Amino acid sequence: MGDFTIVAGDSTGKVSFFNGIHGNLLQVFQANKADVLTLCLNEEENKLFCGGVEPGISQFEKVIAGPGNDSFHRDYQKWVPSLPRLLHTHDVKSLCMAGEFLVSGGVDTNLGLSKYPPKTYITLPHIPKNSVHLAEKAACLMLQYADYLEVWKLGDTAVELEMGVEGGDGEMLPLTKGAKKLLQLKTRNDERVICSAISRDARWLAYSHTSAIHLYQLSLDEEKPLSVHRVKYLPPGVQPAHHLCFAGSDRLLVATETGDVQVLEVDSVKPKLLHNFDGCQEAVSHIRASNCGRYAAVSNFSRTVIVYDIIEFKKVCAMPQFPQQVAALCFHPRDLELLVVYADNSVVEYSIAEKGYTSWSRRYAKMRHQMEPAEHVGTTLNVMYHPSDEKHSQLILHGDKRVRCIDKTEVQSRKRGGALHVCDRIHYLVHVAPSAPDWLVIVERTPQSIAVTLPPTLAVKKFGT
């Protein structure tokens, strides 16, 4: 600390305060029942947080033992235990301050944010981004793991039940054909997969690790066994990717770590590097291609969104910068419009042709706080247009705990929540995407499936046991 007080935590769960000048022990507290793993001090150096081999976080505050703040009574300052915090289910291994929030992380894979006063606890689950990709034309799903990829053929279900009556909301439909794993592609030497992508017709698959990109051609003929052909030679100049995205049927967009966007024409024999966009100058956070395969939207961590024409290889427009980071991008299925969702859940619709916000976007910005709930809803992970809505007036947004549907035609309603519908029955949502006009594919990672993979918690004897 600034006054040369040294704080130490040991394997018995004790936190000790030493005078660094004279080397004598000032105070000692039994903070945990077992090892102390991490300590954190706030910027004013009057609060100390302690985490270890138990879910709780201990807190200590500096108080003045004497009646004043003069130089005489300053020597009588001491530390006292304060309000403990409980945000985790397992060991707490890391603590740091982010403004007025205490950020904690541990074995349970969750990130905890807490502050007092007022008492505020926010838990952010670890949901891997861009780990699920849907090839909607082929009804295939690709799952990205640490060092391998899996391609699954989606199953099918009977729309009508045995009695000939359609099922109601929330009713399980019987499966007529189960999901089938078609391919498991493992990397060489257990190299970690950074990003991956699959084309809409599942004819092409690509992934990148830290040193190179690998491209494969798939043949999914139902009458023949699956065949996988690796494209051995990629054109020189293709760099390892930070994001991958297929555009149309024959183009692959490669976002590099330096912010460049490369356009690659895929071919089973000789792929070509068609163009390299180098105007981003920062690491890319999101990249999306339009349904027609002509345009690509790219966002970076400087909150800039740029639209490129990947046929004529030119920059079309750049959206105005927003105070928040970009959370999700989506092109309109028919019109030349781009939908952008930011980290504070603001939804913006931008007309690329007119290079300005649409009239709906301006109305929604004025009424957003009247429609959305006041509680914390988390950050949006993906956004799309309703697949069965021919007018494309309904938007589907999902985070890790809830799916929201915004009806653009009802935005003018002044009733709170009149245009917003929320479903929060599924935890945790990894991916939501339409596979057909009447079907929505949802990939869920339940808290129970995460808990069974974690080590046991510290055993604590309870009364009567």
Coordinates of C-alpha atoms in Angstrom, one line a residue:
M1 CA 0.0 0.0 0.0
G2 CA 1.0 3.6 -0.1
D3 CA 1.8 3.7 3.6
F4 CA 3.9 0.6 3.2
T5 CA 1.5 -1.8 4.8
I6 CA 2.0 -5.3 3.5
V7 CA -1.0 -7.7 3.3
A8 CA -0.6 -11.4 3.0
G9 CA -2.9 -14.4 2.8
D10 CA -1.8 -18.0 3.7
S11 CA -3.0 -21.6 3.3
T12 CA -4.9 -21.6 6.6
G13 CA -7.3 -18.9 5.4
K14 CA -5.7 -16.1 7.4
V15 CA -5.2 -12.5 6.2
S16 CA -2.3 -10.7 7.9
F17 CA -1.4 -7.0 7.9
F18 CA 2.3 -6.1 8.5
N19 CA 4.1 -2.8 9.0
G20 CA 6.5 -2.9 6.1
I21 CA 8.9 -0.4 7.7
H22 CA 9.4 -2.2 11.0
G23 CA 8.3 -5.7 10.0
N24 CA 5.9 -6.3 12.9
L25 CA 2.5 -7.9 12.6
L26 CA -0.3 -5.3 13.0
Q27 CA -3.5 -7.4 12.6
V28 CA -4.6 -10.9 11.6
F29 CA -8.1 -12.2 10.5
Q30 CA -9.5 -15.6 9.8
A31 CA -11.0 -14.7 6.4
N32 CA -11.5 -18.2 4.9
K33 CA -11.8 -21.8 6.1
A34 CA -9.0 -22.8 3.7
D35 CA -6.4 -21.3 1.3
V36 CA -6.5 -17.6 0.4
L37 CA -6.0 -17.4 -3.4
T38 CA -6.4 -13.7 -4.3
L39 CA -6.4 -10.3 -2.7
C40 CA -7.6 -7.0 -4.2
L41 CA -7.4 -3.4 -3.0
N42 CA -9.6 -0.5 -4.2
E43 CA -8.1 2.7 -5.6
E44 CA -8.6 4.7 -2.3
E45 CA -6.8 1.8 -0.4
N46 CA -9.5 1.8 2.3
K47 CA -11.2 -1.5 1.2
L48 CA -9.6 -4.9 0.9
F49 CA -11.2 -8.0 -0.8
C50 CA -10.2 -11.5 -0.2
G51 CA -11.1 -14.7 -2.2
G52 CA -10.0 -18.3 -1.9
V53 CA -11.1 -22.0 -1.6
E54 CA -14.7 -21.2 -0.9
P55 CA -17.5 -19.4 -2.8
G56 CA -17.6 -16.3 -0.5
I57 CA -15.6 -13.0 -0.8
S58 CA -14.5 -11.4 2.4
Q59 CA -14.2 -7.7 2.8
F60 CA -12.2 -5.5 5.2
E61 CA -12.4 -1.7 5.6
K62 CA -10.0 0.7 7.1
V63 CA -11.4 2.8 10.0
I64 CA -9.9 5.4 12.4
A65 CA -9.6 4.3 16.0
G66 CA -9.1 7.8 17.3
P67 CA -11.4 10.8 17.3
G68 CA -9.7 12.8 14.5
N69 CA -7.8 12.6 11.2
D70 CA -4.7 14.5 12.3
S71 CA -1.2 13.1 12.2
F72 CA -1.4 11.8 15.8
H73 CA -4.5 9.7 15.4
R74 CA -3.5 8.5 11.9
D75 CA -1.3 5.9 13.5
Y76 CA -4.4 4.4 15.2
Q77 CA -6.1 3.3 12.0
K78 CA -7.1 -0.3 11.9
W79 CA -8.8 -2.8 9.6
V80 CA -12.2 -4.4 10.5
P81 CA -14.3 -7.1 8.7
S82 CA -17.1 -5.7 6.6
L83 CA -19.9 -7.0 4.4
P84 CA -19.1 -10.4 2.7
R85 CA -20.3 -11.1 -0.8
L86 CA -21.5 -14.4 -2.3
L87 CA -21.7 -14.5 -6.1
H88 CA -20.1 -17.9 -6.9
T89 CA -20.6 -21.6 -6.2
H90 CA -16.9 -22.7 -6.3
D91 CA -13.5 -21.3 -5.5
V92 CA -12.8 -17.6 -6.2
K93 CA -9.4 -17.3 -7.9
S94 CA -9.2 -13.8 -9.3
L95 CA -10.3 -10.3 -8.1
C96 CA -9.9 -6.8 -9.6
M97 CA -11.6 -3.4 -9.5
A98 CA -13.4 -1.9 -12.5
G99 CA -14.4 1.6 -11.3
E100 CA -16.8 1.1 -8.4
F101 CA -17.5 -2.6 -9.3
L102 CA -15.6 -5.6 -7.9
V103 CA -15.0 -8.1 -10.7
S104 CA -14.5 -11.7 -9.5
G105 CA -13.9 -15.0 -11.3
G106 CA -13.3 -18.5 -10.3
V107 CA -13.8 -22.2 -11.0
D108 CA -17.5 -21.9 -11.7
T109 CA -16.6 -20.1 -15.0
N110 CA -18.9 -17.2 -14.2
L111 CA -17.8 -13.5 -14.0
G112 CA -19.3 -11.7 -11.0
L113 CA -19.8 -7.9 -10.7
S114 CA -20.7 -6.5 -7.3
K115 CA -20.8 -3.2 -5.5
Y116 CA -22.1 -1.7 -2.3
P117 CA -23.9 0.7 -1.7
P118 CA -26.4 0.1 -3.1
K119 CA -26.2 -3.7 -3.0
T120 CA -25.8 -4.8 -6.6
Y121 CA -24.9 -8.3 -7.8
I122 CA -24.6 -9.2 -11.5
T123 CA -23.5 -12.7 -12.7
L124 CA -22.3 -13.1 -16.2
P125 CA -22.1 -16.8 -17.4
H126 CA -19.3 -17.9 -19.7
I127 CA -21.0 -18.5 -23.1
P128 CA -18.5 -19.1 -25.9
K129 CA -19.2 -16.8 -28.8
N130 CA -19.3 -18.0 -32.4
S131 CA -19.0 -21.6 -31.4
V132 CA -22.2 -22.7 -33.2
H133 CA -22.8 -22.3 -36.9
L134 CA -25.9 -23.2 -38.9
A135 CA -26.1 -24.3 -42.5
E136 CA -29.8 -23.6 -42.9
K137 CA -30.1 -24.8 -46.6
A138 CA -28.7 -28.2 -45.7
A139 CA -30.2 -28.4 -42.2
C140 CA -26.8 -29.0 -40.7
L141 CA -25.2 -27.6 -37.5
M142 CA -21.5 -27.2 -36.8
L143 CA -20.2 -27.1 -33.3
Q144 CA -16.8 -25.7 -32.5
Y145 CA -14.8 -27.1 -29.6
A146 CA -11.3 -26.4 -28.4
D147 CA -9.4 -28.6 -30.8
Y148 CA -12.0 -30.2 -33.1
L149 CA -15.2 -29.5 -35.0
E150 CA -18.4 -31.5 -35.3
V151 CA -21.0 -31.4 -38.1
W152 CA -24.5 -32.7 -37.2
K153 CA -27.5 -33.3 -39.4
L154 CA -30.6 -31.9 -37.7
G155 CA -33.5 -34.2 -36.9
D156 CA -37.1 -33.8 -37.9
T157 CA -40.4 -34.0 -36.0
A158 CA -44.1 -34.6 -36.8
V159 CA -45.9 -31.3 -37.0
E160 CA -49.2 -33.0 -36.2
L161 CA -49.7 -35.3 -33.1
E162 CA -51.1 -38.8 -33.2
M163 CA -54.7 -37.6 -32.8
G164 CA -54.3 -35.3 -35.8
V165 CA -54.4 -32.1 -33.7
E166 CA -51.6 -29.7 -33.8
G167 CA -49.7 -29.3 -30.6
G168 CA -50.1 -26.2 -28.4
D169 CA -47.5 -23.8 -27.1
G170 CA -44.8 -25.5 -25.0
E171 CA -45.9 -29.1 -26.1
M172 CA -43.2 -31.5 -27.1
L173 CA -43.6 -32.9 -30.6
P174 CA -42.5 -36.5 -31.3
L175 CA -39.3 -37.0 -33.3
T176 CA -39.6 -38.8 -36.6
K177 CA -35.8 -38.7 -37.2
G178 CA -33.1 -38.0 -34.6
A179 CA -30.1 -35.8 -35.1
K180 CA -27.1 -37.6 -36.7
K181 CA -23.4 -36.7 -36.3
L182 CA -21.9 -36.6 -39.8
L183 CA -18.3 -35.5 -39.1
Q184 CA -15.8 -34.9 -36.4
L185 CA -12.8 -33.0 -37.7
K186 CA -9.8 -32.9 -35.3
T187 CA -6.9 -30.5 -35.6
R188 CA -3.3 -31.6 -36.0
N189 CA -1.1 -31.6 -32.9
D190 CA -4.1 -30.5 -30.7
E191 CA -3.9 -27.0 -32.2
R192 CA -6.6 -24.7 -30.7
V193 CA -9.4 -23.6 -33.0
I194 CA -9.6 -19.8 -33.1
C195 CA -12.7 -19.5 -35.4
S196 CA -14.7 -21.5 -37.9
A197 CA -17.4 -21.2 -40.5
I198 CA -19.6 -23.3 -42.7
S199 CA -21.4 -22.3 -45.9
R200 CA -25.2 -22.1 -46.0
D201 CA -25.4 -25.3 -48.2
A202 CA -22.8 -27.1 -46.1
R203 CA -20.5 -27.6 -49.1
W204 CA -17.6 -25.7 -47.6
L205 CA -16.1 -25.7 -44.1
A206 CA -13.2 -23.6 -42.9
Y207 CA -11.4 -23.1 -39.6
S208 CA -8.3 -21.2 -38.4
H209 CA -5.8 -21.7 -35.7
T210 CA -2.9 -19.4 -34.7
S211 CA -0.7 -20.1 -37.8
A212 CA -3.0 -21.0 -40.8
I213 CA -6.4 -21.4 -42.3
H214 CA -7.7 -24.8 -43.3
L215 CA -10.4 -25.2 -46.0
Y216 CA -12.5 -28.4 -46.7
Q217 CA -15.1 -29.3 -49.3
L218 CA -18.0 -31.5 -48.1
S219 CA -20.3 -33.8 -50.1
L220 CA -23.6 -34.4 -48.3
D221 CA -25.4 -36.6 -50.8
E222 CA -27.8 -38.7 -48.8
E223 CA -27.5 -41.7 -51.1
K224 CA -23.7 -41.8 -50.8
P225 CA -21.4 -41.8 -47.8
L226 CA -20.0 -38.4 -46.6
S227 CA -16.8 -37.4 -48.4
V228 CA -14.4 -34.7 -47.1
H229 CA -11.8 -33.1 -49.4
R230 CA -9.1 -30.9 -48.0
V231 CA -8.0 -28.0 -50.1
K232 CA -4.3 -28.3 -49.6
Y233 CA -3.0 -25.1 -51.3
L234 CA -4.3 -21.7 -50.3
P235 CA -3.0 -18.6 -52.2
P236 CA 0.0 -16.8 -50.7
G237 CA -1.0 -13.8 -48.6
V238 CA -3.9 -15.4 -46.8
Q239 CA -3.4 -14.8 -43.1
P240 CA -4.6 -16.6 -40.0
A241 CA -8.1 -15.5 -39.1
H242 CA -9.7 -13.9 -36.1
H243 CA -13.2 -14.3 -37.7
L244 CA -14.5 -16.3 -40.7
C245 CA -17.7 -15.9 -42.6
F246 CA -19.0 -17.4 -45.9
A247 CA -20.7 -15.0 -48.4
G248 CA -22.8 -16.5 -51.1
S249 CA -21.7 -19.9 -52.4
D250 CA -18.1 -19.3 -53.4
R251 CA -16.6 -16.6 -51.2
L252 CA -15.0 -16.7 -47.8
L253 CA -14.4 -13.6 -45.7
V254 CA -11.3 -13.6 -43.5
A255 CA -10.9 -11.1 -40.7
T256 CA -7.3 -11.0 -39.5
E257 CA -6.0 -10.0 -36.1
T258 CA -4.6 -6.8 -37.6
G259 CA -8.1 -5.6 -38.8
D260 CA -7.7 -6.5 -42.5
V261 CA -10.6 -8.2 -44.3
Q262 CA -9.6 -10.6 -47.1
V263 CA -12.0 -11.9 -49.8
L264 CA -11.2 -15.4 -50.8
E265 CA -12.8 -17.3 -53.7
V266 CA -13.1 -20.9 -52.7
D267 CA -12.3 -23.7 -55.1
S268 CA -11.4 -27.3 -54.6
V269 CA -8.2 -27.0 -56.6
K270 CA -7.0 -23.4 -56.7
P271 CA -8.6 -20.8 -54.4
K272 CA -7.9 -17.2 -55.2
L273 CA -7.3 -14.2 -53.0
L274 CA -9.5 -11.6 -54.7
H275 CA -9.0 -8.5 -52.5
N276 CA -7.7 -7.2 -49.2
F277 CA -9.6 -4.4 -47.3
D278 CA -7.2 -2.8 -44.9
G279 CA -9.3 0.2 -43.7
C280 CA -10.4 -1.2 -40.3
Q281 CA -7.0 -0.7 -38.6
E282 CA -8.2 -2.5 -35.5
A283 CA -9.2 -6.0 -34.5
V284 CA -12.6 -7.0 -35.9
S285 CA -15.3 -7.9 -33.4
H286 CA -18.1 -8.9 -35.8
I287 CA -18.5 -9.7 -39.5
R288 CA -21.7 -10.6 -41.3
A289 CA -22.5 -11.1 -45.0
S290 CA -25.8 -10.2 -46.7
N291 CA -28.2 -12.9 -48.1
C292 CA -27.4 -11.9 -51.6
G293 CA -23.7 -12.4 -51.0
R294 CA -22.7 -8.9 -52.3
Y295 CA -22.2 -6.9 -49.1
A296 CA -20.3 -7.5 -45.8
A297 CA -20.6 -5.5 -42.6
V298 CA -17.6 -5.3 -40.3
S299 CA -17.3 -3.9 -36.8
N300 CA -14.2 -3.3 -34.7
F301 CA -13.5 -2.5 -31.1
S302 CA -13.3 1.2 -31.8
R303 CA -17.1 1.1 -32.3
T304 CA -16.9 1.5 -36.1
V305 CA -19.2 -0.3 -38.5
I306 CA -18.2 -0.4 -42.1
V307 CA -20.1 -1.9 -45.1
Y308 CA -18.1 -3.3 -48.0
D309 CA -19.1 -4.3 -51.5
I310 CA -17.2 -7.6 -52.0
I311 CA -18.1 -7.9 -55.7
E312 CA -16.8 -4.5 -56.8
F313 CA -14.3 -4.4 -53.9
K314 CA -15.1 -1.0 -52.5
K315 CA -16.2 0.6 -49.3
V316 CA -19.9 1.5 -49.4
C317 CA -20.4 3.4 -46.2
A318 CA -19.4 3.8 -42.5
M319 CA -22.0 4.2 -39.8
P320 CA -21.7 6.9 -37.2
Q321 CA -19.9 5.9 -34.1
F322 CA -21.9 4.9 -31.1
P323 CA -20.9 5.3 -27.4
Q324 CA -21.2 1.5 -26.9
Q325 CA -19.5 -1.5 -28.4
V326 CA -21.3 -3.5 -31.1
A327 CA -23.0 -6.7 -29.8
A328 CA -24.7 -8.1 -33.0
L329 CA -25.1 -7.4 -36.7
C330 CA -27.8 -8.5 -39.2
F331 CA -28.7 -7.6 -42.8
H332 CA -32.3 -7.2 -43.9
P333 CA -33.4 -10.3 -45.9
R334 CA -34.6 -8.1 -48.8
D335 CA -33.8 -4.4 -48.5
L336 CA -30.4 -2.8 -48.3
E337 CA -30.6 -2.2 -44.5
L338 CA -28.3 -3.2 -41.6
L339 CA -29.5 -3.9 -38.1
V340 CA -27.1 -3.2 -35.3
V341 CA -27.5 -4.0 -31.6
Y342 CA -25.1 -2.4 -29.1
A343 CA -23.9 -3.5 -25.7
D344 CA -26.6 -1.5 -23.9
N345 CA -29.2 -3.3 -26.0
S346 CA -29.9 -0.3 -28.2
V347 CA -31.3 -1.4 -31.6
V348 CA -30.4 0.7 -34.7
E349 CA -31.6 0.2 -38.2
Y350 CA -29.4 1.8 -40.8
S351 CA -30.3 2.3 -44.5
I352 CA -27.2 1.6 -46.6
A353 CA -28.7 3.1 -49.7
E354 CA -29.7 6.4 -48.1
K355 CA -26.7 6.4 -45.7
G356 CA -28.8 7.2 -42.6
Y357 CA -31.0 5.8 -39.9
T358 CA -34.5 4.6 -40.9
S359 CA -37.7 6.3 -39.6
W360 CA -38.5 3.3 -37.5
S361 CA -35.0 3.5 -35.9
R362 CA -35.6 7.1 -34.9
R363 CA -39.0 6.3 -33.4
Y364 CA -37.7 3.3 -31.5
A365 CA -34.8 5.3 -30.0
K366 CA -37.4 7.7 -28.4
M367 CA -39.6 4.9 -27.0
R368 CA -37.1 2.3 -26.1
H369 CA -36.9 3.0 -22.3
Q370 CA -40.7 2.9 -22.1
M371 CA -40.9 -0.6 -23.5
E372 CA -38.0 -2.4 -22.0
P373 CA -37.9 -3.8 -18.4
A374 CA -36.0 -1.9 -15.8
E375 CA -34.0 -4.9 -14.5
H376 CA -30.7 -6.0 -16.0
V377 CA -31.4 -8.2 -19.0
G378 CA -27.8 -8.9 -20.1
T379 CA -26.1 -8.3 -23.4
T380 CA -27.5 -9.3 -26.8
L381 CA -25.6 -12.1 -28.5
N382 CA -27.4 -12.3 -31.8
V383 CA -30.2 -10.6 -33.7
M384 CA -32.3 -11.8 -36.7
Y385 CA -35.5 -11.1 -38.6
H386 CA -38.4 -13.4 -37.9
P387 CA -38.1 -16.2 -40.5
S388 CA -41.9 -16.6 -41.2
D389 CA -42.7 -12.9 -41.3
E390 CA -43.0 -11.9 -45.0
K391 CA -43.1 -8.2 -44.1
H392 CA -39.9 -8.6 -42.0
S393 CA -41.4 -6.4 -39.3
Q394 CA -40.5 -8.7 -36.3
L395 CA -37.0 -8.9 -34.8
I396 CA -35.7 -11.7 -32.6
L397 CA -32.9 -10.9 -30.2
H398 CA -31.3 -13.3 -27.7
G399 CA -28.9 -13.1 -24.9
D400 CA -27.6 -15.8 -22.6
K401 CA -30.8 -16.1 -20.6
R402 CA -33.7 -14.7 -22.6
V403 CA -35.2 -14.3 -26.1
R404 CA -36.8 -11.0 -27.0
C405 CA -39.1 -10.3 -29.9
I406 CA -39.7 -6.7 -31.1
D407 CA -42.7 -6.0 -33.3
K408 CA -41.8 -3.0 -35.5
T409 CA -45.4 -2.3 -36.4
E410 CA -46.3 -1.8 -32.7
V411 CA -43.5 0.5 -31.7
Q412 CA -45.8 3.5 -31.9
S413 CA -47.9 2.0 -29.1
R414 CA -47.3 4.0 -25.9
K415 CA -48.2 1.0 -23.6
R416 CA -45.2 -0.3 -21.7
G417 CA -44.0 -3.5 -23.3
G418 CA -46.6 -3.3 -26.1
A419 CA -44.1 -4.0 -28.9
L420 CA -41.7 -6.2 -26.8
H421 CA -42.2 -9.9 -25.9
V422 CA -39.8 -11.8 -23.7
C423 CA -39.2 -15.5 -23.2
D424 CA -36.8 -16.4 -20.3
R425 CA -37.4 -20.1 -19.8
I426 CA -34.1 -21.3 -21.4
H427 CA -30.6 -21.1 -19.7
Y428 CA -28.0 -20.6 -21.1
L429 CA -28.6 -19.8 -24.8
V430 CA -25.5 -20.4 -26.9
H431 CA -27.1 -19.9 -30.4
V432 CA -30.5 -19.1 -31.9
A433 CA -31.0 -19.1 -35.6
P434 CA -33.8 -19.9 -38.1
S435 CA -33.4 -23.1 -40.1
A436 CA -36.7 -22.8 -42.1
P437 CA -39.6 -20.4 -42.4
D438 CA -41.4 -22.1 -39.5
W439 CA -38.4 -23.5 -37.5
L440 CA -36.0 -22.0 -35.0
V441 CA -32.8 -23.8 -33.9
I442 CA -31.8 -23.2 -30.3
V443 CA -28.6 -24.5 -28.7
E444 CA -28.6 -24.5 -25.0
R445 CA -25.9 -25.1 -22.4
T446 CA -27.7 -25.8 -19.1
P447 CA -26.3 -24.8 -15.7
Q448 CA -26.5 -28.5 -14.7
S449 CA -24.3 -29.6 -17.6
I450 CA -21.7 -27.1 -16.6
A451 CA -21.9 -28.0 -12.9
V452 CA -21.2 -31.7 -13.5
T453 CA -17.9 -30.9 -15.2
L454 CA -16.6 -28.8 -12.2
P455 CA -14.5 -30.1 -9.3
P456 CA -16.3 -30.5 -5.9
T457 CA -16.6 -27.5 -3.6
L458 CA -15.0 -27.2 -0.2
A459 CA -16.7 -29.7 2.2
V460 CA -18.3 -27.8 5.1
K461 CA -19.8 -29.7 8.0
K462 CA -23.3 -28.5 8.8
F463 CA -25.2 -28.8 12.0
G464 CA -27.0 -32.1 12.4
T465 CA -24.9 -33.9 9.7

